[in-house]
mmCIF file of C-alpha atoms and ligand atoms in Angstrom:
data_model
loop_
_atom_site.group_PDB
_atom_site.id
_atom_site.type_symbol
_atom_site.label_atom_id
_atom_site.label_comp_id
_atom_site.label_asym_id
_atom_site.label_seq_id
_atom_site.Cartn_x
_atom_site.Cartn_y
_atom_site.Cartn_z
ATOM 1 C CA MET S 1 -0.096 0.079 0.017
ATOM 2 C CA ASP S 2 0.825 3.703 -0.169
ATOM 3 C CA GLN S 3 3.009 4.080 2.674
ATOM 4 C CA ASN S 4 2.284 8.079 3.048
ATOM 5 C CA LEU S 5 -1.299 7.111 2.882
ATOM 6 C CA MET S 6 -1.155 4.721 5.485
ATOM 7 C CA LYS S 7 0.742 7.139 7.714
ATOM 8 C CA LYS S 8 -1.803 9.763 6.917
ATOM 9 C CA TYR S 9 -4.500 7.464 7.928
ATOM 10 C CA ALA S 10 -2.786 6.430 11.467
ATOM 11 C CA GLU S 11 -2.267 9.936 12.007
ATOM 12 C CA PHE S 12 -5.991 10.933 11.186
ATOM 13 C CA VAL S 13 -7.099 7.995 13.283
ATOM 14 C CA VAL S 14 -5.063 8.730 16.389
ATOM 15 C CA ARG S 15 -5.620 12.604 16.072
ATOM 16 C CA MET S 16 -9.333 12.717 15.340
ATOM 17 C CA GLY S 17 -10.512 9.316 16.290
ATOM 18 C CA THR S 18 -8.740 8.943 19.775
ATOM 19 C CA ASN S 19 -7.924 12.608 20.076
ATOM 20 C CA VAL S 20 -4.983 11.541 22.347
ATOM 21 C CA GLN S 21 -4.192 14.596 24.884
ATOM 22 C CA PRO S 22 -0.878 15.422 26.197
ATOM 23 C CA GLY S 23 0.040 13.406 29.247
ATOM 24 C CA GLN S 24 -2.305 10.619 28.555
ATOM 25 C CA THR S 25 -1.420 7.102 27.789
ATOM 26 C CA LEU S 26 -2.881 5.567 24.590
ATOM 27 C CA ILE S 27 -3.933 1.662 24.856
ATOM 28 C CA ILE S 28 -3.825 -0.080 21.441
ATOM 29 C CA GLN S 29 -5.493 -3.185 21.088
ATOM 30 C CA SER S 30 -3.931 -4.724 17.750
ATOM 31 C CA PRO S 31 -4.187 -8.014 15.958
ATOM 32 C CA LEU S 32 -0.647 -9.358 15.228
ATOM 33 C CA GLU S 33 -0.873 -8.523 11.589
ATOM 34 C CA ALA S 34 -1.389 -4.965 12.168
ATOM 35 C CA ALA S 35 1.745 -4.596 14.143
ATOM 36 C CA PHE S 36 3.045 -2.147 11.507
ATOM 37 C CA PHE S 37 0.091 0.025 11.850
ATOM 38 C CA ALA S 38 0.141 0.060 15.476
ATOM 39 C CA ARG S 39 3.577 1.286 15.417
ATOM 40 C CA ALA S 40 2.668 4.192 13.041
ATOM 41 C CA CYS S 41 -0.168 4.932 15.514
ATOM 42 C CA ALA S 42 2.026 5.031 18.381
ATOM 43 C CA LYS S 43 4.316 7.177 16.666
ATOM 44 C CA ALA S 44 1.502 9.554 15.961
ATOM 45 C CA ALA S 45 0.429 9.481 19.606
ATOM 46 C CA PHE S 46 3.738 10.448 20.899
ATOM 47 C CA GLU S 47 3.892 13.360 18.124
ATOM 48 C CA ALA S 48 0.522 14.445 19.559
ATOM 49 C CA GLY S 49 1.931 14.583 23.240
ATOM 50 C CA ALA S 50 1.009 11.162 24.432
ATOM 51 C CA ALA S 51 2.970 10.212 27.610
ATOM 52 C CA ASP S 52 3.058 6.476 26.702
ATOM 53 C CA VAL S 53 1.597 3.991 24.584
ATOM 54 C CA VAL S 54 0.623 0.462 25.668
ATOM 55 C CA VAL S 55 -0.057 -2.010 22.753
ATOM 56 C CA LYS S 56 -2.151 -5.438 23.752
ATOM 57 C CA TYR S 57 -1.585 -7.552 20.675
ATOM 58 C CA SER S 58 -4.076 -10.391 19.936
ATOM 59 C CA ASP S 59 -3.836 -13.310 17.959
ATOM 60 C CA ASP S 60 -7.084 -14.824 16.365
ATOM 61 C CA LYS S 61 -5.187 -18.091 15.285
ATOM 62 C CA LEU S 62 -4.190 -18.520 18.967
ATOM 63 C CA SER S 63 -7.778 -17.719 20.079
ATOM 64 C CA ARG S 64 -8.969 -20.575 17.818
ATOM 65 C CA ILE S 65 -6.696 -23.031 19.183
ATOM 66 C CA ARG S 66 -7.869 -22.081 22.617
ATOM 67 C CA TYR S 67 -11.427 -22.419 21.997
ATOM 68 C CA GLU S 68 -10.988 -25.852 19.952
ATOM 69 C CA MET S 69 -8.714 -27.279 22.880
ATOM 70 C CA GLY S 70 -9.324 -25.333 26.157
ATOM 71 C CA GLU S 71 -11.672 -26.551 28.532
ATOM 72 C CA GLU S 72 -14.786 -24.089 28.684
ATOM 73 C CA ALA S 73 -14.356 -23.557 32.279
ATOM 74 C CA ALA S 74 -10.877 -22.593 32.196
ATOM 75 C CA LEU S 75 -11.486 -20.320 29.554
ATOM 76 C CA CYS S 76 -14.325 -18.737 31.210
ATOM 77 C CA ASP S 77 -12.195 -18.196 34.192
ATOM 78 C CA VAL S 78 -11.018 -14.810 33.279
ATOM 79 C CA LYS S 79 -8.547 -13.583 35.702
ATOM 80 C CA PRO S 80 -8.918 -10.072 37.394
ATOM 81 C CA HIS S 81 -5.469 -8.653 36.024
ATOM 82 C CA LEU S 82 -6.977 -8.492 32.615
ATOM 83 C CA GLU S 83 -9.198 -5.967 33.671
ATOM 84 C CA ARG S 84 -6.764 -4.445 35.819
ATOM 85 C CA SER S 85 -4.233 -3.961 32.992
ATOM 86 C CA TYR S 86 -6.870 -1.453 31.501
ATOM 87 C CA LEU S 87 -8.077 0.119 34.736
ATOM 88 C CA ASP S 88 -4.521 1.003 35.895
ATOM 89 C CA TYR S 89 -4.020 3.344 33.147
ATOM 90 C CA VAL S 90 -7.432 4.884 33.068
ATOM 91 C CA GLU S 91 -7.269 5.176 36.792
ATOM 92 C CA SER S 92 -3.860 6.883 37.060
ATOM 93 C CA GLU S 93 -3.147 10.630 36.838
ATOM 94 C CA GLY S 94 -2.935 11.318 33.170
ATOM 95 C CA GLY S 95 -5.476 9.007 32.522
ATOM 96 C CA ALA S 96 -5.767 6.777 29.078
ATOM 97 C CA CYS S 97 -7.643 6.459 26.114
ATOM 98 C CA VAL S 98 -7.954 3.128 23.773
ATOM 99 C CA LEU S 99 -7.690 2.642 20.074
ATOM 100 C CA ASN S 100 -9.072 -0.625 18.661
ATOM 101 C CA ILE S 101 -7.621 -2.034 15.540
ATOM 102 C CA HIS S 102 -9.520 -4.210 13.578
ATOM 103 C CA ALA S 103 -8.122 -6.759 10.792
ATOM 104 C CA ASP S 104 -10.354 -9.957 11.576
ATOM 105 C CA ASP S 105 -10.748 -12.910 9.353
ATOM 106 C CA PRO S 106 -14.533 -12.954 9.267
ATOM 107 C CA ASN S 107 -14.446 -16.624 9.260
ATOM 108 C CA VAL S 108 -11.813 -17.151 12.005
ATOM 109 C CA PHE S 109 -14.236 -19.246 14.052
ATOM 110 C CA ALA S 110 -16.082 -20.967 11.616
ATOM 111 C CA GLY S 111 -17.208 -24.512 12.538
ATOM 112 C CA ILE S 112 -16.394 -23.868 16.319
ATOM 113 C CA ASP S 113 -19.274 -24.820 19.046
ATOM 114 C CA ALA S 114 -21.187 -21.606 18.808
ATOM 115 C CA GLY S 115 -22.506 -22.173 22.307
ATOM 116 C CA LYS S 116 -19.194 -22.379 24.002
ATOM 117 C CA LEU S 117 -17.772 -19.496 21.938
ATOM 118 C CA ASN S 118 -20.667 -17.472 23.069
ATOM 119 C CA ARG S 119 -20.207 -18.342 26.875
ATOM 120 C CA VAL S 120 -16.368 -17.821 26.689
ATOM 121 C CA ASN S 121 -16.972 -14.434 25.138
ATOM 122 C CA LEU S 122 -19.390 -13.439 27.643
ATOM 123 C CA ALA S 123 -17.552 -14.628 30.794
ATOM 124 C CA ARG S 124 -14.613 -12.372 29.133
ATOM 125 C CA ARG S 125 -17.050 -9.368 28.504
ATOM 126 C CA THR S 126 -18.527 -9.770 32.376
ATOM 127 C CA ALA S 127 -14.961 -9.928 33.618
ATOM 128 C CA LEU S 128 -14.116 -6.574 31.889
ATOM 129 C CA ALA S 129 -17.544 -5.014 32.800
ATOM 130 C CA ASN S 130 -15.845 -2.150 34.851
ATOM 131 C CA TRP S 131 -13.473 -1.338 31.900
ATOM 132 C CA ARG S 132 -16.246 -1.626 29.453
ATOM 133 C CA GLU S 133 -18.154 0.856 31.139
ATOM 134 C CA TYR S 134 -15.669 3.547 30.289
ATOM 135 C CA THR S 135 -16.088 3.045 26.855
ATOM 136 C CA MET S 136 -19.549 2.352 26.798
ATOM 137 C CA ASN S 137 -20.481 5.674 28.703
ATOM 138 C CA ASP S 138 -18.012 7.630 26.867
ATOM 139 C CA ARG S 139 -15.960 8.057 29.940
ATOM 140 C CA ILE S 140 -12.733 8.173 28.082
ATOM 141 C CA GLN S 141 -12.032 8.808 24.387
ATOM 142 C CA TRP S 142 -12.145 5.587 22.422
ATOM 143 C CA CYS S 143 -11.927 4.516 18.688
ATOM 144 C CA VAL S 144 -12.228 1.502 16.279
ATOM 145 C CA ALA S 145 -10.574 1.791 12.853
ATOM 146 C CA ALA S 146 -9.697 -0.931 10.549
ATOM 147 C CA ILE S 147 -6.740 -2.227 8.156
ATOM 148 C CA PRO S 148 -6.581 -4.910 5.761
ATOM 149 C CA ALA S 149 -5.314 -8.531 6.690
ATOM 150 C CA PRO S 150 -5.094 -11.473 4.128
ATOM 151 C CA ALA S 151 -7.612 -13.616 5.325
ATOM 152 C CA TRP S 152 -10.180 -10.660 5.691
ATOM 153 C CA ALA S 153 -9.044 -9.245 2.138
ATOM 154 C CA LYS S 154 -9.570 -12.754 0.577
ATOM 155 C CA THR S 155 -13.000 -12.989 1.857
ATOM 156 C CA VAL S 156 -14.039 -9.243 0.674
ATOM 157 C CA PHE S 157 -12.296 -10.050 -2.689
ATOM 158 C CA PRO S 158 -12.370 -13.902 -3.426
ATOM 159 C CA GLY S 159 -11.624 -13.314 -7.080
ATOM 160 C CA LEU S 160 -8.113 -11.702 -6.376
ATOM 161 C CA GLY S 161 -4.804 -12.953 -5.351
ATOM 162 C CA GLU S 162 -3.600 -12.478 -1.697
ATOM 163 C CA GLU S 163 -1.564 -9.596 -2.376
ATOM 164 C CA GLU S 164 -4.039 -7.928 -4.875
ATOM 165 C CA ALA S 165 -7.028 -8.159 -2.379
ATOM 166 C CA VAL S 166 -4.989 -6.767 0.386
ATOM 167 C CA GLU S 167 -3.956 -3.623 -1.845
ATOM 168 C CA LYS S 168 -7.624 -3.278 -3.088
ATOM 169 C CA LEU S 169 -8.900 -3.388 0.463
ATOM 170 C CA TRP S 170 -6.471 -0.794 1.366
ATOM 171 C CA GLN S 171 -7.709 1.485 -1.270
ATOM 172 C CA VAL S 172 -11.333 1.026 -0.597
ATOM 173 C CA ILE S 173 -10.636 1.674 3.019
ATOM 174 C CA PHE S 174 -8.645 4.994 2.129
ATOM 175 C CA GLU S 175 -11.642 5.842 0.163
ATOM 176 C CA VAL S 176 -14.490 5.382 2.725
ATOM 177 C CA CYS S 177 -12.405 6.781 5.424
ATOM 178 C CA ARG S 178 -11.934 10.033 3.108
ATOM 179 C CA VAL S 179 -8.060 9.722 3.232
ATOM 180 C CA ASP S 180 -6.321 10.655 -0.169
ATOM 181 C CA ALA S 181 -3.111 12.271 -1.199
ATOM 182 C CA GLN S 182 -4.823 15.807 -1.940
ATOM 183 C CA THR S 183 -6.768 16.672 1.071
ATOM 184 C CA ASP S 184 -6.843 16.836 4.716
ATOM 185 C CA PRO S 185 -8.675 13.984 6.133
ATOM 186 C CA VAL S 186 -9.247 16.051 9.392
ATOM 187 C CA LYS S 187 -11.015 18.900 7.111
ATOM 188 C CA ASN S 188 -13.194 16.223 5.236
ATOM 189 C CA TRP S 189 -14.335 14.728 8.310
ATOM 190 C CA GLU S 190 -15.325 17.918 9.899
ATOM 191 C CA HIS S 191 -17.419 18.780 7.017
ATOM 192 C CA HIS S 192 -18.867 15.393 6.932
ATOM 193 C CA VAL S 193 -19.725 15.503 10.795
ATOM 194 C CA ALA S 194 -21.288 18.934 10.359
ATOM 195 C CA VAL S 195 -23.781 17.477 7.914
ATOM 196 C CA MET S 196 -24.756 14.388 10.167
ATOM 197 C CA ASN S 197 -25.104 16.331 13.172
ATOM 198 C CA ALA S 198 -27.501 18.759 11.011
ATOM 199 C CA HIS S 199 -29.851 15.484 10.623
ATOM 200 C CA ALA S 200 -29.214 14.671 14.233
ATOM 201 C CA ASP S 201 -30.160 18.119 15.347
ATOM 202 C CA ARG S 202 -33.392 17.867 13.150
ATOM 203 C CA LEU S 203 -34.523 14.628 14.669
ATOM 204 C CA ASN S 204 -33.955 15.973 17.895
ATOM 205 C CA GLN S 205 -36.283 18.967 17.231
ATOM 206 C CA LEU S 206 -38.830 16.680 16.388
ATOM 207 C CA LYS S 207 -39.131 14.898 19.774
ATOM 208 C CA LEU S 208 -40.519 11.692 18.488
ATOM 209 C CA ARG S 209 -42.372 9.260 20.177
ATOM 210 C CA SER S 210 -41.505 6.375 17.557
ATOM 211 C CA ILE S 211 -40.280 5.693 14.205
ATOM 212 C CA HIS S 212 -41.733 3.222 11.417
ATOM 213 C CA MET S 213 -39.606 1.570 9.094
ATOM 214 C CA THR S 214 -40.959 -0.210 5.976
ATOM 215 C CA SER S 215 -39.068 -2.141 3.094
ATOM 216 C CA LYS S 216 -40.406 -4.226 0.277
ATOM 217 C CA ASN S 217 -38.423 -7.187 1.731
ATOM 218 C CA GLY S 218 -41.292 -7.386 4.184
ATOM 219 C CA THR S 219 -39.599 -5.246 6.867
ATOM 220 C CA ASP S 220 -42.650 -3.433 9.000
ATOM 221 C CA LEU S 221 -41.003 -2.582 12.342
ATOM 222 C CA THR S 222 -42.293 0.283 14.696
ATOM 223 C CA VAL S 223 -39.370 1.389 17.235
ATOM 224 C CA GLY S 224 -40.759 3.260 20.202
ATOM 225 C CA LEU S 225 -38.050 5.673 21.269
ATOM 226 C CA ALA S 226 -36.726 6.000 24.842
ATOM 227 C CA GLU S 227 -37.843 8.789 27.094
ATOM 228 C CA ASP S 228 -35.746 11.850 26.488
ATOM 229 C CA HIS S 229 -33.553 10.167 23.940
ATOM 230 C CA ILE S 230 -31.059 12.029 22.035
ATOM 231 C CA TRP S 231 -30.147 11.541 18.349
ATOM 232 C CA GLU S 232 -26.329 11.529 17.966
ATOM 233 C CA SER S 233 -23.917 11.243 15.343
ATOM 234 C CA ALA S 234 -20.045 10.978 14.602
ATOM 235 C CA GLY S 235 -18.809 12.729 17.440
ATOM 236 C CA GLY S 236 -18.422 11.605 21.206
ATOM 237 C CA VAL S 237 -17.069 13.697 24.072
ATOM 238 C CA SER S 238 -15.200 12.131 26.966
ATOM 239 C CA GLU S 239 -16.104 12.971 30.814
ATOM 240 C CA LYS S 240 -13.080 15.546 30.867
ATOM 241 C CA GLY S 241 -14.541 17.052 27.740
ATOM 242 C CA VAL S 242 -12.220 15.790 25.020
ATOM 243 C CA PRO S 243 -13.950 15.232 21.617
ATOM 244 C CA PHE S 244 -13.309 12.252 19.820
ATOM 245 C CA MET S 245 -14.714 9.884 17.051
ATOM 246 C CA PRO S 246 -15.478 6.383 18.182
ATOM 247 C CA ASN S 247 -15.715 4.652 14.864
ATOM 248 C CA ILE S 248 -13.735 5.281 11.679
ATOM 249 C CA PRO S 249 -15.689 5.426 9.265
ATOM 250 C CA THR S 250 -19.279 6.540 10.416
ATOM 251 C CA GLU S 251 -22.278 7.483 8.570
ATOM 252 C CA GLU S 252 -24.922 6.874 11.089
ATOM 253 C CA VAL S 253 -27.211 8.993 13.192
ATOM 254 C CA PHE S 254 -28.411 6.868 16.067
ATOM 255 C CA THR S 255 -30.387 6.730 19.492
ATOM 256 C CA ALA S 256 -31.860 4.546 21.677
ATOM 257 C CA PRO S 257 -35.153 2.873 20.964
ATOM 258 C CA HIS S 258 -37.308 2.137 24.098
ATOM 259 C CA CYS S 259 -36.545 -1.338 24.885
ATOM 260 C CA MET S 260 -40.136 -2.389 25.548
ATOM 261 C CA HIS S 261 -41.723 -0.876 22.724
ATOM 262 C CA VAL S 262 -40.623 -2.401 19.601
ATOM 263 C CA ASP S 263 -43.127 -4.204 17.478
ATOM 264 C CA GLY S 264 -43.197 -6.158 14.186
ATOM 265 C CA VAL S 265 -40.718 -7.650 11.550
ATOM 266 C CA VAL S 266 -37.570 -6.989 10.507
ATOM 267 C CA LYS S 267 -35.307 -8.481 8.007
ATOM 268 C CA GLY S 268 -31.570 -8.384 7.442
ATOM 269 C CA THR S 269 -30.188 -7.052 4.709
ATOM 270 C CA ARG S 270 -26.533 -7.852 4.843
ATOM 271 C CA PRO S 271 -24.665 -10.869 6.104
ATOM 272 C CA TYR S 272 -23.538 -10.181 9.396
ATOM 273 C CA VAL S 273 -20.371 -11.528 11.469
ATOM 274 C CA TYR S 274 -20.890 -12.804 14.971
ATOM 275 C CA ASN S 275 -17.910 -14.399 17.000
ATOM 276 C CA GLY S 276 -16.231 -15.048 13.662
ATOM 277 C CA GLN S 277 -19.119 -16.822 12.037
ATOM 278 C CA LEU S 278 -21.639 -15.428 9.431
ATOM 279 C CA ILE S 279 -25.156 -14.996 9.786
ATOM 280 C CA GLU S 280 -27.285 -14.467 6.866
ATOM 281 C CA GLY S 281 -30.899 -13.856 5.469
ATOM 282 C CA PHE S 282 -32.362 -13.424 8.935
ATOM 283 C CA SER S 283 -35.959 -12.233 10.146
ATOM 284 C CA VAL S 284 -36.677 -11.463 13.673
ATOM 285 C CA THR S 285 -40.216 -10.484 14.877
ATOM 286 C CA PHE S 286 -40.662 -8.351 17.961
ATOM 287 C CA LYS S 287 -43.552 -7.890 20.590
ATOM 288 C CA ASP S 288 -43.400 -5.417 23.247
ATOM 289 C CA GLY S 289 -39.653 -4.814 22.500
ATOM 290 C CA LEU S 290 -39.066 -8.806 22.788
ATOM 291 C CA VAL S 291 -37.887 -10.991 20.125
ATOM 292 C CA VAL S 292 -40.613 -13.710 20.095
ATOM 293 C CA ALA S 293 -39.536 -15.293 16.695
ATOM 294 C CA HIS S 294 -36.308 -15.624 14.639
ATOM 295 C CA SER S 295 -35.060 -17.325 11.643
ATOM 296 C CA ALA S 296 -31.875 -17.145 9.305
ATOM 297 C CA GLU S 297 -31.128 -18.764 5.910
ATOM 298 C CA LYS S 298 -27.543 -19.289 7.377
ATOM 299 C CA ASN S 299 -26.485 -19.903 10.953
ATOM 300 C CA GLU S 300 -29.986 -19.696 12.438
ATOM 301 C CA ALA S 301 -28.612 -21.535 15.609
ATOM 302 C CA LEU S 302 -25.838 -18.842 16.033
ATOM 303 C CA LEU S 303 -28.741 -16.341 16.017
ATOM 304 C CA GLY S 304 -30.492 -18.260 18.685
ATOM 305 C CA GLU S 305 -27.536 -18.417 20.788
ATOM 306 C CA LEU S 306 -26.797 -14.505 20.302
ATOM 307 C CA LEU S 307 -30.687 -13.868 21.362
ATOM 308 C CA ASP S 308 -29.885 -16.106 24.445
ATOM 309 C CA SER S 309 -26.834 -14.660 25.699
ATOM 310 C CA ASP S 310 -28.629 -12.763 28.647
ATOM 311 C CA ALA S 311 -31.952 -11.373 29.464
ATOM 312 C CA GLY S 312 -31.340 -8.064 27.569
ATOM 313 C CA ALA S 313 -30.066 -9.775 24.402
ATOM 314 C CA ARG S 314 -33.686 -10.318 22.995
ATOM 315 C CA ARG S 315 -34.334 -6.567 23.066
ATOM 316 C CA ILE S 316 -32.665 -3.779 21.025
ATOM 317 C CA GLY S 317 -30.346 -0.774 22.563
ATOM 318 C CA GLU S 318 -29.616 1.230 19.378
ATOM 319 C CA ILE S 319 -31.624 2.267 16.193
ATOM 320 C CA ALA S 320 -29.212 3.951 13.447
ATOM 321 C CA LEU S 321 -30.360 5.721 10.276
ATOM 322 C CA VAL S 322 -27.771 5.362 7.338
ATOM 323 C CA PRO S 323 -28.631 6.547 3.963
ATOM 324 C CA ALA S 324 -28.291 4.455 1.084
ATOM 325 C CA SER S 325 -25.937 7.068 -0.665
ATOM 326 C CA SER S 326 -23.319 6.344 1.978
ATOM 327 C CA PRO S 327 -19.976 5.996 0.365
ATOM 328 C CA ILE S 328 -19.538 2.751 1.986
ATOM 329 C CA LYS S 329 -22.763 1.322 0.627
ATOM 330 C CA LYS S 330 -21.772 3.033 -2.856
ATOM 331 C CA SER S 331 -18.344 1.234 -2.872
ATOM 332 C CA GLY S 332 -20.436 -1.836 -3.764
ATOM 333 C CA VAL S 333 -18.416 -3.689 -1.446
ATOM 334 C CA LEU S 334 -19.593 -6.219 1.302
ATOM 335 C CA PHE S 335 -17.000 -5.787 4.075
ATOM 336 C CA TYR S 336 -17.984 -8.631 6.424
ATOM 337 C CA ASN S 337 -17.056 -6.491 8.895
ATOM 338 C CA THR S 338 -19.492 -4.730 11.224
ATOM 339 C CA LEU S 339 -17.661 -1.453 11.504
ATOM 340 C CA PHE S 340 -17.931 -1.027 7.639
ATOM 341 C CA ASP S 341 -21.364 -2.869 7.109
ATOM 342 C CA GLU S 342 -23.209 -1.231 9.791
ATOM 343 C CA ASN S 343 -22.396 2.303 7.730
ATOM 344 C CA ALA S 344 -23.936 0.925 4.664
ATOM 345 C CA ALA S 345 -27.371 0.442 5.887
ATOM 346 C CA CYS S 346 -29.696 1.214 8.771
ATOM 347 C CA HIS S 347 -29.262 -0.799 11.667
ATOM 348 C CA ILE S 348 -30.624 -2.163 15.142
ATOM 349 C CA ALA S 349 -28.385 -3.390 17.822
ATOM 350 C CA PHE S 350 -29.321 -6.376 20.124
ATOM 351 C CA GLY S 351 -28.440 -6.021 23.506
ATOM 352 C CA ALA S 352 -27.294 -2.808 25.483
ATOM 353 C CA GLY S 353 -27.969 0.737 24.819
ATOM 354 C CA TYR S 354 -25.479 3.658 24.746
ATOM 355 C CA PRO S 355 -26.202 5.832 28.303
ATOM 356 C CA GLY S 356 -25.457 8.794 26.364
ATOM 357 C CA THR S 357 -28.325 8.626 23.756
ATOM 358 C CA VAL S 358 -30.664 9.668 26.676
ATOM 359 C CA LYS S 359 -30.301 13.002 28.426
ATOM 360 C CA GLY S 360 -28.167 12.607 31.399
ATOM 361 C CA GLY S 361 -27.851 9.011 30.816
ATOM 362 C CA ASN S 362 -23.917 9.087 31.386
ATOM 363 C CA ALA S 363 -24.825 9.794 35.064
ATOM 364 C CA MET S 364 -27.339 7.170 35.436
ATOM 365 C CA ASN S 365 -27.266 3.567 36.888
ATOM 366 C CA THR S 366 -28.651 0.539 34.904
ATOM 367 C CA GLN S 367 -32.070 0.935 36.926
ATOM 368 C CA GLN S 368 -32.768 4.385 35.808
ATOM 369 C CA LEU S 369 -31.596 3.687 32.504
ATOM 370 C CA LEU S 370 -34.189 1.114 32.012
ATOM 371 C CA GLU S 371 -36.736 3.263 33.274
ATOM 372 C CA LYS S 372 -36.004 5.667 30.342
ATOM 373 C CA GLY S 373 -36.150 2.460 28.249
ATOM 374 C CA VAL S 374 -32.436 1.959 27.654
ATOM 375 C CA ASN S 375 -31.817 -1.703 27.439
ATOM 376 C CA ASP S 376 -29.044 -3.547 29.395
ATOM 377 C CA SER S 377 -27.105 -6.575 28.367
ATOM 378 C CA ALA S 378 -23.404 -7.764 28.223
ATOM 379 C CA ILE S 379 -23.626 -7.734 24.351
ATOM 380 C CA HIS S 380 -24.155 -4.899 21.542
ATOM 381 C CA GLU S 381 -24.397 -6.321 18.233
ATOM 382 C CA ASP S 382 -25.270 -4.250 15.260
ATOM 383 C CA VAL S 383 -27.343 -6.072 12.382
ATOM 384 C CA MET S 384 -28.081 -4.178 9.077
ATOM 385 C CA VAL S 385 -31.825 -3.962 8.122
ATOM 386 C CA GLY S 386 -31.670 -0.947 5.669
ATOM 387 C CA SER S 387 -32.320 -0.989 1.878
ATOM 388 C CA GLU S 388 -32.595 1.309 -1.189
ATOM 389 C CA ASP S 389 -36.362 1.279 -0.857
ATOM 390 C CA MET S 390 -36.766 1.727 2.750
ATOM 391 C CA THR S 391 -39.254 4.310 4.139
ATOM 392 C CA ILE S 392 -39.108 5.868 7.727
ATOM 393 C CA THR S 393 -41.813 7.950 9.128
ATOM 394 C CA GLY S 394 -41.767 9.432 12.608
ATOM 395 C CA LEU S 395 -44.542 9.913 14.906
ATOM 396 C CA THR S 396 -44.577 13.151 16.979
ATOM 397 C CA GLN S 397 -45.943 13.510 20.453
ATOM 398 C CA ASP S 398 -49.017 15.001 18.909
ATOM 399 C CA GLY S 399 -49.613 12.375 16.877
ATOM 400 C CA GLU S 400 -48.289 13.723 13.688
ATOM 401 C CA THR S 401 -46.471 11.734 11.012
ATOM 402 C CA VAL S 402 -43.107 13.219 9.588
ATOM 403 C CA ALA S 403 -41.094 11.742 6.533
ATOM 404 C CA ILE S 404 -37.745 10.922 7.862
ATOM 405 C CA PHE S 405 -36.546 8.539 5.124
ATOM 406 C CA GLU S 406 -37.835 8.256 1.312
ATOM 407 C CA ASN S 407 -36.362 5.442 -0.960
ATOM 408 C CA GLY S 408 -33.324 4.832 1.527
ATOM 409 C CA GLU S 409 -32.276 8.569 1.807
ATOM 410 C CA TRP S 410 -32.949 11.576 4.201
ATOM 411 C CA ALA S 411 -36.101 13.296 3.528
ATOM 412 C CA PHE S 412 -35.056 16.365 5.008
HETATM 413 ZN ZN1 LIG B 501 -24.697 1.813 15.099
HETATM 414 ZN ZN1 LIG B 502 -23.731 -0.179 17.388
#
């Protein structure tokens, strides 16, 4: 790939994504394959004044060996030092922020016992609950970005050789992340964020009670919205008031549904990777917020595992609007990676809501959030349901119906 563009991308991710502050530690979580990119990010972070950079490498192939050969009880016994290895930094004087680099092979865990995989992941999430709270509640700056790795690139471009596939995926990622040789990505994103914020502002002014989504594929879903919900877009602000961008790229305007008031049928419109396996062609029926029926053309049992993760997994915590003209959708590429695919279509998320999507939510406990309608769960899984013919209307408190999406595009 173009080394200069890669450097530019790393700098953009660190400066605008994490916005690491002087004196802060940047924690980078990176797959082994992305080590060169982690190093570029580390340099950019030190240049931005970071006190230190701590890189935690992961290895999916090793994880697969553990899932295959390890005893479930041992794998579920997550030791406290793992959570401390994050908390020690965020609780220190300068504090910390975190960058997650993705390069996952979408099929890395294909064929592995889905139940075991789910239980082990859940044990890990539970053991890291205090750390997860820092990012779910935007207490610190956090960012997720991705770079190609051979197995992922080959899944996206099966007709190309490994090297060409990686090169092609780099090009597409640069494109949808608005990184090129001529322009300043920070400026490009400031403009894009302003446009998305305008949509979010308009939705916030409407103070909707619910939205109604329909598509030719049979989707007919009414999503009640949480009390005092706030529509948000690209930018987050940490507890200390530092702006950051949680997802690169991002095209969504999202909020908290009311987890007890979701009714109807919704169809999946893009394959979805869960725990390293693909779920395709799903259909889900809601009644009073709860999933009462589900099916899928591929990996239906895995979808069942997801929904049975815990009490909140059968309800949704996020509703996100993404126009069909999104650059990710327009690229025509199916990424097999939620970070990208969720930005190609409207989506819902099974599981926890973001506290920040209701007024004052970041200072509320789980019970207070539930009273507002914000769902609680150990999982948060975005699944794509938007289509080019999707119509969305909103219902105001006065019972007025307003157009939000027509033919997959913003109606205002
Ligand atoms: Zn989302
Ligand atoms: Zn989400």
